[in-house]
Amino acid sequence: MYNSKISGLGFYVPDNVVTNNDLSKVMDTNDDWIQERTGIKERRHVVKGSGETTTTMGVKAAQKAIERAGIDKNDIDFIVFATLSPDYYFPGPGVLVQRDLGLDTVGALDVRNQCSGFIYGISVADQYIKSGMYSNVLVIGSELHSHGLDMTTRGRGVSVIFGDGAGAAILTRETDVNKGILSTHLHSEGQHAEELSLIAPGMGKRWVTDILQDNDPADESYFPYMNGQFVFKNAVVRFSEVIMEGLQKNGLHPTDIDLLVPHQANLRISQFIQKKFGLADDQVYNNIMSYGNTTAASIPIALTEAWENNRVNPGDLVVLAAFGSGFTWGSAIIRW
Ligand code: UT7
């Protein structure tokens, strides 16, 4: 039996910074509202026509993670790619990464778990490594939200929150079972599937031929929908539960946490969790102020940044936790 450890991390965000004031020029919003309700000051948006996609950003993040892991790209045994904004409806971006990185014909799996996607992704990778099947798995979380947002006042409750970017991790076999990923915990509650969703272009709603015929610009089902307050209330409960579940599974307590890296959904959610677990400011890593909510990319971006800023050190207990659309939520307990 093995454990898996995170041996390399990388992230990539587009250069184009979009401030709250920039958004107030295209919709009825303002810096005060956005900062007070979400903590976000700015986010990155891919520039139209730049050719950047969810996959290209994911590849850039992956290249950094591979380099930092000190492995050759041909040592990668498997790819897991988490996103809600794939380049194509199908195939998913996993195979595009296999192609663009020039890897051998390794397996590529796409994860459709939105904000929890990266935690689901590392959980899958961890099981492959624990079982001895693979030695190095590349896990990517990447999102290109900006092309799909309603950038008018109609969409302001959602569109000001999300940003573009990608993060990646290499999970590598670890022979010391007291190190690396100690456990992961995954949950779902599909009863609330539509409370945070993008209904179109799913096949459940209409025939594609009808959609093409209707071509209705007033059709909001092509934009993400979020019942903000309902999602918020569920998030604070599930975040707390799944962090506690992970700690208890390992005989640990909130006081053992060195660094909590929560999915960057809303600064107020992170602050609520911080208070609930009695953590100091330096025990929680937040960067939603700079990047907004980048969904499946938010944890690997934040974890990479924390690592780059020496906030993660050998022996530390690092806790990752996420909640989002599905609803799905999860946690990972890591001894660095
Ligand atoms: O990552 C996945 C998980 N996501 C989350 O966990 C997000 C959870 N929810 C949230 O973060 C918050 O609910 C939001 C930030 C989305 C919204 O904050 P809120 O405090 O729940 O505001 P609200 O939706 O209740 O809206 C309050 C008011 C409304 O106006 P009225 O009806 O009170 O007149 C909105 O129309 O704020 C208005 N509003 C805005 N005003 C300026 C909504 N969006 C905006 C905006 N700028 N961008």
Coordinates of C-alpha atoms and ligand atoms in Angstrom, one line a residue:
M1 CA 0.0 0.0 0.0
Y2 CA 1.2 3.5 -0.9
N3 CA 0.1 7.0 -0.3
S4 CA 0.3 9.8 -2.9
K5 CA 1.9 13.2 -2.3
I6 CA 1.7 16.4 -4.2
S7 CA 5.2 16.6 -5.8
G8 CA 4.6 19.6 -8.1
L9 CA 2.2 22.5 -8.4
G10 CA 1.6 25.2 -11.0
F11 CA -0.9 27.8 -12.0
Y12 CA -1.6 30.1 -14.9
V13 CA -4.0 33.0 -15.3
P14 CA -4.5 35.2 -18.3
D15 CA -2.7 38.6 -18.2
N16 CA -5.9 40.6 -18.7
V17 CA -7.1 42.1 -15.3
V18 CA -10.7 43.0 -15.1
T19 CA -11.5 45.3 -12.1
N20 CA -14.8 45.8 -10.4
N21 CA -14.8 49.3 -11.9
D22 CA -14.3 47.8 -15.4
L23 CA -17.5 45.7 -14.8
S24 CA -19.4 48.7 -13.6
K25 CA -19.0 50.2 -17.1
V26 CA -20.9 47.3 -18.8
M27 CA -23.5 46.5 -16.1
D28 CA -25.2 48.1 -13.1
T29 CA -22.8 47.2 -10.4
N30 CA -20.1 48.8 -8.3
D31 CA -16.9 48.1 -6.5
D32 CA -18.4 48.6 -3.0
W33 CA -21.2 46.0 -3.6
I34 CA -18.8 43.4 -5.1
Q35 CA -16.1 43.8 -2.4
E36 CA -18.6 43.9 0.5
R37 CA -20.6 40.8 -0.7
T38 CA -17.7 38.7 -2.1
G39 CA -14.3 40.1 -1.2
I40 CA -13.4 40.2 -4.9
K41 CA -11.4 43.2 -6.2
E42 CA -10.4 41.9 -9.6
R43 CA -10.4 38.8 -11.8
R44 CA -8.7 37.7 -15.0
H45 CA -10.5 37.3 -18.3
V46 CA -9.2 35.7 -21.4
V47 CA -9.1 38.3 -24.2
K48 CA -11.4 37.5 -27.1
G49 CA -9.5 36.2 -30.1
S50 CA -6.4 35.4 -28.1
G51 CA -6.8 31.7 -28.7
E52 CA -6.5 30.9 -25.0
T53 CA -8.9 28.1 -23.9
T54 CA -9.5 26.0 -20.8
T55 CA -7.1 23.4 -22.3
T56 CA -4.3 25.8 -23.2
M57 CA -4.4 27.4 -19.7
G58 CA -4.5 23.9 -18.2
V59 CA -1.5 22.9 -20.3
K60 CA 0.5 25.9 -19.1
A61 CA -0.3 25.2 -15.5
A62 CA 0.6 21.5 -16.0
Q63 CA 4.0 22.4 -17.6
K64 CA 4.9 24.3 -14.4
A65 CA 3.7 21.5 -12.1
I66 CA 5.7 18.9 -14.1
E67 CA 8.9 21.0 -14.0
R68 CA 8.5 21.5 -10.2
A69 CA 7.9 17.8 -9.6
G70 CA 11.2 17.2 -11.3
I71 CA 9.8 14.5 -13.5
D72 CA 9.9 14.0 -17.2
K73 CA 6.5 14.5 -18.9
N74 CA 6.7 10.9 -20.1
D75 CA 6.7 9.8 -16.5
I76 CA 3.0 10.8 -16.3
D77 CA 0.8 7.7 -16.2
F78 CA -2.6 9.3 -16.2
I79 CA -4.4 12.6 -16.7
V80 CA -7.4 13.9 -14.7
F81 CA -9.0 17.1 -15.9
A82 CA -11.7 18.9 -13.9
T83 CA -13.7 21.7 -15.5
L84 CA -17.2 23.0 -16.2
S85 CA -16.1 25.0 -19.2
P86 CA -14.6 22.5 -21.6
D87 CA -13.3 23.7 -25.1
Y88 CA -15.7 21.2 -26.8
Y89 CA -19.0 19.7 -25.7
F90 CA -17.1 16.5 -26.4
P91 CA -14.4 15.2 -26.3
G92 CA -13.3 16.6 -22.9
P93 CA -10.1 18.5 -22.4
G94 CA -8.2 15.5 -20.9
V95 CA -7.4 14.1 -24.3
L96 CA -6.5 17.6 -25.6
V97 CA -3.9 17.8 -22.8
Q98 CA -2.5 14.4 -23.8
R99 CA -2.2 15.7 -27.3
D100 CA -0.8 19.1 -26.5
L101 CA 1.7 17.9 -24.0
G102 CA 2.8 15.3 -26.5
L103 CA 2.3 12.4 -24.0
D104 CA 2.2 8.7 -24.9
T105 CA -1.3 7.2 -25.1
V106 CA -1.9 7.5 -21.3
G107 CA -5.5 7.5 -20.0
A108 CA -7.3 10.8 -19.7
L109 CA -10.4 11.2 -17.5
D110 CA -12.6 14.3 -17.4
V111 CA -14.3 15.2 -14.1
R112 CA -17.6 17.1 -14.1
N113 CA -17.9 18.3 -10.5
Q114 CA -17.6 22.1 -10.9
C115 CA -16.3 23.7 -7.7
S116 CA -15.4 20.4 -6.1
G117 CA -13.8 19.1 -9.3
F118 CA -10.2 19.4 -8.2
I119 CA -10.9 17.5 -4.9
Y120 CA -12.8 14.8 -6.8
G121 CA -9.8 14.7 -9.3
I122 CA -7.1 14.3 -6.6
S123 CA -9.3 11.7 -4.9
V124 CA -9.4 9.6 -8.1
A125 CA -5.7 10.1 -8.6
D126 CA -5.0 9.1 -5.0
Q127 CA -6.8 5.8 -5.4
Y128 CA -4.9 4.9 -8.5
I129 CA -1.6 5.6 -6.7
K130 CA -2.6 3.9 -3.4
S131 CA -3.5 0.7 -5.3
G132 CA -0.1 0.7 -7.0
M133 CA -1.6 1.1 -10.5
Y134 CA 0.1 4.4 -11.3
S135 CA 3.1 6.3 -10.0
N136 CA 2.5 9.9 -11.3
V137 CA -0.9 11.4 -12.1
L138 CA -1.4 14.9 -13.5
V139 CA -4.5 16.6 -12.1
I140 CA -5.7 19.8 -13.7
G141 CA -8.5 22.2 -12.8
S142 CA -9.1 24.9 -15.4
E143 CA -11.9 27.3 -16.3
L144 CA -12.7 29.8 -19.0
H145 CA -15.8 31.4 -17.5
S146 CA -15.7 34.8 -19.2
H147 CA -16.8 33.6 -22.6
G148 CA -20.0 32.2 -21.1
L149 CA -21.1 34.9 -18.7
D150 CA -24.0 37.3 -19.2
M151 CA -22.1 40.6 -19.0
T152 CA -25.3 42.7 -18.7
T153 CA -27.2 43.8 -15.6
R154 CA -29.4 40.7 -16.0
G155 CA -26.5 38.5 -15.2
R156 CA -24.7 40.6 -12.5
G157 CA -25.5 38.3 -9.6
V158 CA -23.3 35.6 -11.2
S159 CA -21.0 37.3 -13.7
V160 CA -19.1 39.5 -11.2
I161 CA -18.0 36.5 -9.3
F162 CA -16.3 34.2 -11.8
G163 CA -12.8 34.5 -13.3
D164 CA -10.6 32.5 -15.7
G165 CA -7.5 30.5 -14.8
A166 CA -6.0 27.1 -14.3
G167 CA -4.1 25.1 -11.7
A168 CA -2.4 21.7 -11.8
A169 CA -0.8 19.2 -9.5
I170 CA 1.4 16.1 -9.9
L171 CA 0.5 13.4 -7.5
T172 CA 3.4 11.0 -7.0
R173 CA 3.8 7.7 -5.1
E174 CA 4.9 8.1 -1.5
T175 CA 6.1 5.0 0.4
D176 CA 5.6 6.6 3.9
V177 CA 1.9 6.1 4.6
N178 CA 1.9 8.8 7.2
K179 CA 2.8 11.4 4.6
G180 CA 0.9 12.8 1.6
I181 CA -2.8 12.6 1.1
L182 CA -4.1 10.9 4.3
S183 CA -7.8 10.8 3.1
T184 CA -10.4 12.4 0.8
H185 CA -14.1 12.7 1.4
L186 CA -16.7 13.2 -1.3
H187 CA -20.4 14.0 -1.2
S188 CA -23.3 14.9 -3.5
E189 CA -26.9 16.0 -3.1
G190 CA -28.5 16.2 -6.6
Q191 CA -31.8 17.3 -5.0
H192 CA -30.4 20.9 -5.5
A193 CA -28.9 20.4 -8.9
E194 CA -30.7 23.3 -10.6
E195 CA -29.8 25.8 -7.8
L196 CA -26.4 26.4 -9.4
S197 CA -26.5 25.2 -12.9
L198 CA -26.1 25.9 -16.6
I199 CA -29.1 24.1 -18.2
A200 CA -28.2 24.5 -21.9
P201 CA -26.7 23.1 -24.1
G202 CA -27.6 19.9 -22.2
M203 CA -29.6 17.4 -24.2
G204 CA -32.3 17.2 -21.5
K205 CA -34.0 20.4 -22.3
R206 CA -34.6 20.6 -26.1
W207 CA -33.6 19.2 -29.4
V208 CA -30.6 20.9 -31.0
T209 CA -32.6 21.5 -34.2
D210 CA -35.2 23.4 -32.2
I211 CA -32.5 25.5 -30.4
L212 CA -31.1 26.5 -33.8
Q213 CA -34.5 27.3 -35.1
D214 CA -35.5 29.4 -32.0
N215 CA -32.2 31.2 -31.8
D216 CA -33.7 33.3 -29.0
P217 CA -31.3 35.9 -27.5
A218 CA -33.7 36.2 -24.5
D219 CA -33.0 32.5 -23.6
E220 CA -31.3 32.7 -20.3
S221 CA -30.6 29.0 -20.1
Y222 CA -27.3 29.5 -21.9
F223 CA -26.0 31.4 -18.9
P224 CA -25.1 30.1 -15.5
Y225 CA -27.8 30.4 -12.9
M226 CA -27.2 30.6 -9.1
N227 CA -29.6 30.9 -6.2
G228 CA -26.9 32.8 -4.3
Q229 CA -28.3 32.9 -0.8
F230 CA -29.5 29.3 -0.9
V231 CA -26.1 28.2 -2.2
F232 CA -24.3 30.3 0.5
K233 CA -26.4 28.8 3.3
N234 CA -25.6 25.2 2.1
A235 CA -22.0 26.0 1.5
V236 CA -21.2 27.1 5.1
V237 CA -22.8 24.0 6.5
R238 CA -21.2 21.5 4.1
F239 CA -17.8 23.1 4.3
S240 CA -17.8 22.7 8.0
E241 CA -19.1 19.1 8.0
V242 CA -16.7 17.8 5.4
I243 CA -13.6 19.4 7.1
M244 CA -14.7 17.9 10.4
E245 CA -15.3 14.5 8.7
G246 CA -11.7 14.5 7.3
L247 CA -10.2 15.6 10.6
Q248 CA -12.1 13.0 12.6
K249 CA -11.2 10.2 10.2
N250 CA -7.6 10.9 11.0
G251 CA -7.9 11.4 14.7
L252 CA -7.1 15.1 14.2
H253 CA -8.7 18.3 15.5
P254 CA -9.1 21.8 14.1
T255 CA -6.1 23.0 16.2
D256 CA -3.9 20.6 14.2
I257 CA -4.6 22.5 10.9
D258 CA -1.6 24.4 9.7
L259 CA -3.2 25.7 6.5
L260 CA -6.8 25.5 5.2
V261 CA -7.1 26.1 1.5
P262 CA -10.9 26.5 0.8
H263 CA -12.4 26.7 -2.6
Q264 CA -12.5 30.4 -3.3
A265 CA -16.3 30.8 -3.6
N266 CA -16.8 33.9 -1.5
L267 CA -14.5 35.6 1.0
R268 CA -17.4 35.7 3.5
I269 CA -17.7 31.9 3.3
S270 CA -14.0 31.5 4.0
Q271 CA -14.2 33.9 6.9
F272 CA -17.2 32.1 8.4
I273 CA -15.3 28.8 8.2
Q274 CA -12.2 30.4 9.7
K275 CA -14.2 31.7 12.7
K276 CA -16.0 28.4 13.2
F277 CA -12.8 26.4 13.4
G278 CA -11.0 29.2 15.4
L279 CA -8.2 29.6 12.9
A280 CA -5.9 32.6 12.7
D281 CA -5.5 34.6 9.5
D282 CA -2.3 32.9 8.6
Q283 CA -4.0 29.4 8.8
V284 CA -6.4 30.1 5.9
Y285 CA -5.3 30.9 2.4
N286 CA -7.5 33.2 0.4
N287 CA -6.8 34.8 -3.0
I288 CA -10.4 35.4 -4.3
M289 CA -9.6 39.1 -4.0
S290 CA -7.3 38.8 -7.1
Y291 CA -8.8 36.1 -9.2
G292 CA -12.5 35.8 -8.3
N293 CA -14.1 32.3 -8.2
T294 CA -12.3 30.1 -10.7
T295 CA -14.3 27.0 -9.8
A296 CA -12.3 23.8 -10.5
A297 CA -9.1 25.9 -10.7
S298 CA -9.5 27.8 -7.5
I299 CA -8.0 25.3 -5.1
P300 CA -4.9 24.4 -7.2
I301 CA -4.3 28.1 -7.9
A302 CA -4.6 29.0 -4.2
L303 CA -2.5 26.0 -3.2
T304 CA 0.2 26.8 -5.7
E305 CA 0.3 30.4 -4.6
A306 CA 0.5 29.4 -0.9
W307 CA 3.3 27.0 -1.7
E308 CA 5.2 29.7 -3.7
N309 CA 4.8 32.1 -0.7
N310 CA 6.3 29.5 1.7
R311 CA 3.0 29.0 3.4
V312 CA 3.2 25.2 3.0
N313 CA 6.1 23.4 4.6
P314 CA 7.1 19.8 5.1
G315 CA 5.2 18.2 8.0
D316 CA 2.3 20.7 7.8
L317 CA -1.3 19.5 8.0
V318 CA -2.9 21.0 4.9
V319 CA -6.7 20.8 4.5
L320 CA -8.5 21.4 1.2
A321 CA -12.2 21.8 1.0
A322 CA -14.8 22.7 -1.6
F323 CA -18.5 23.1 -2.1
G324 CA -20.5 23.9 -5.2
S325 CA -22.8 23.0 -8.1
G326 CA -24.4 19.6 -7.9
F327 CA -24.5 20.1 -5.0
T328 CA -21.1 18.4 -4.6
W329 CA -18.6 18.9 -1.8
G330 CA -15.4 17.3 -0.5
S331 CA -12.2 17.6 1.5
A332 CA -8.7 16.3 1.4
I333 CA -6.4 15.9 4.4
I334 CA -2.8 16.2 3.5
R335 CA 0.4 15.8 5.6
W336 CA 2.9 17.7 3.5
Ligands
UT7_1 O1 -18.5 28.5 -6.1 C1 -19.7 27.8 -6.0 C2 -20.4 28.1 -4.7 N1 -20.8 29.5 -4.8 C3 -21.1 30.1 -3.7 O2 -20.9 29.5 -2.6 C4 -21.7 31.5 -3.8 C5 -22.7 31.7 -2.7 N2 -23.5 32.9 -2.7 C6 -22.9 34.1 -2.7 O3 -21.7 34.3 -2.7 C7 -23.8 35.4 -2.6 O4 -25.1 34.9 -2.4 C8 -23.7 36.3 -3.8 C9 -22.4 37.0 -3.7 C10 -23.9 35.6 -5.1 C11 -24.8 37.4 -3.7 O5 -24.7 38.1 -2.5 P1 -26.0 38.3 -1.6 O6 -25.6 39.0 -0.4 O7 -26.7 36.9 -1.4 O8 -26.9 39.2 -2.5 P2 -28.4 38.9 -3.1 O9 -28.3 37.9 -4.2 O10 -29.4 38.6 -2.0 O11 -28.7 40.3 -3.8 C12 -28.9 41.5 -2.9 C13 -29.2 42.7 -3.8 C14 -30.3 42.4 -4.8 O12 -31.0 43.6 -5.0 P3 -32.4 43.8 -4.2 O13 -33.3 42.8 -4.7 O14 -32.1 43.7 -2.7 O15 -32.8 45.2 -4.6 C15 -29.6 42.1 -6.1 O16 -30.3 42.5 -7.3 O17 -28.0 43.0 -4.6 C16 -28.4 43.0 -6.0 N3 -27.3 42.6 -6.8 C17 -26.3 43.4 -7.2 N4 -26.1 44.7 -7.0 C18 -24.9 45.2 -7.5 C19 -27.0 41.3 -7.2 N5 -25.8 41.3 -7.9 C20 -25.4 42.6 -7.9 C21 -24.2 43.2 -8.4 N6 -24.0 44.5 -8.2 N7 -23.3 42.5 -9.1

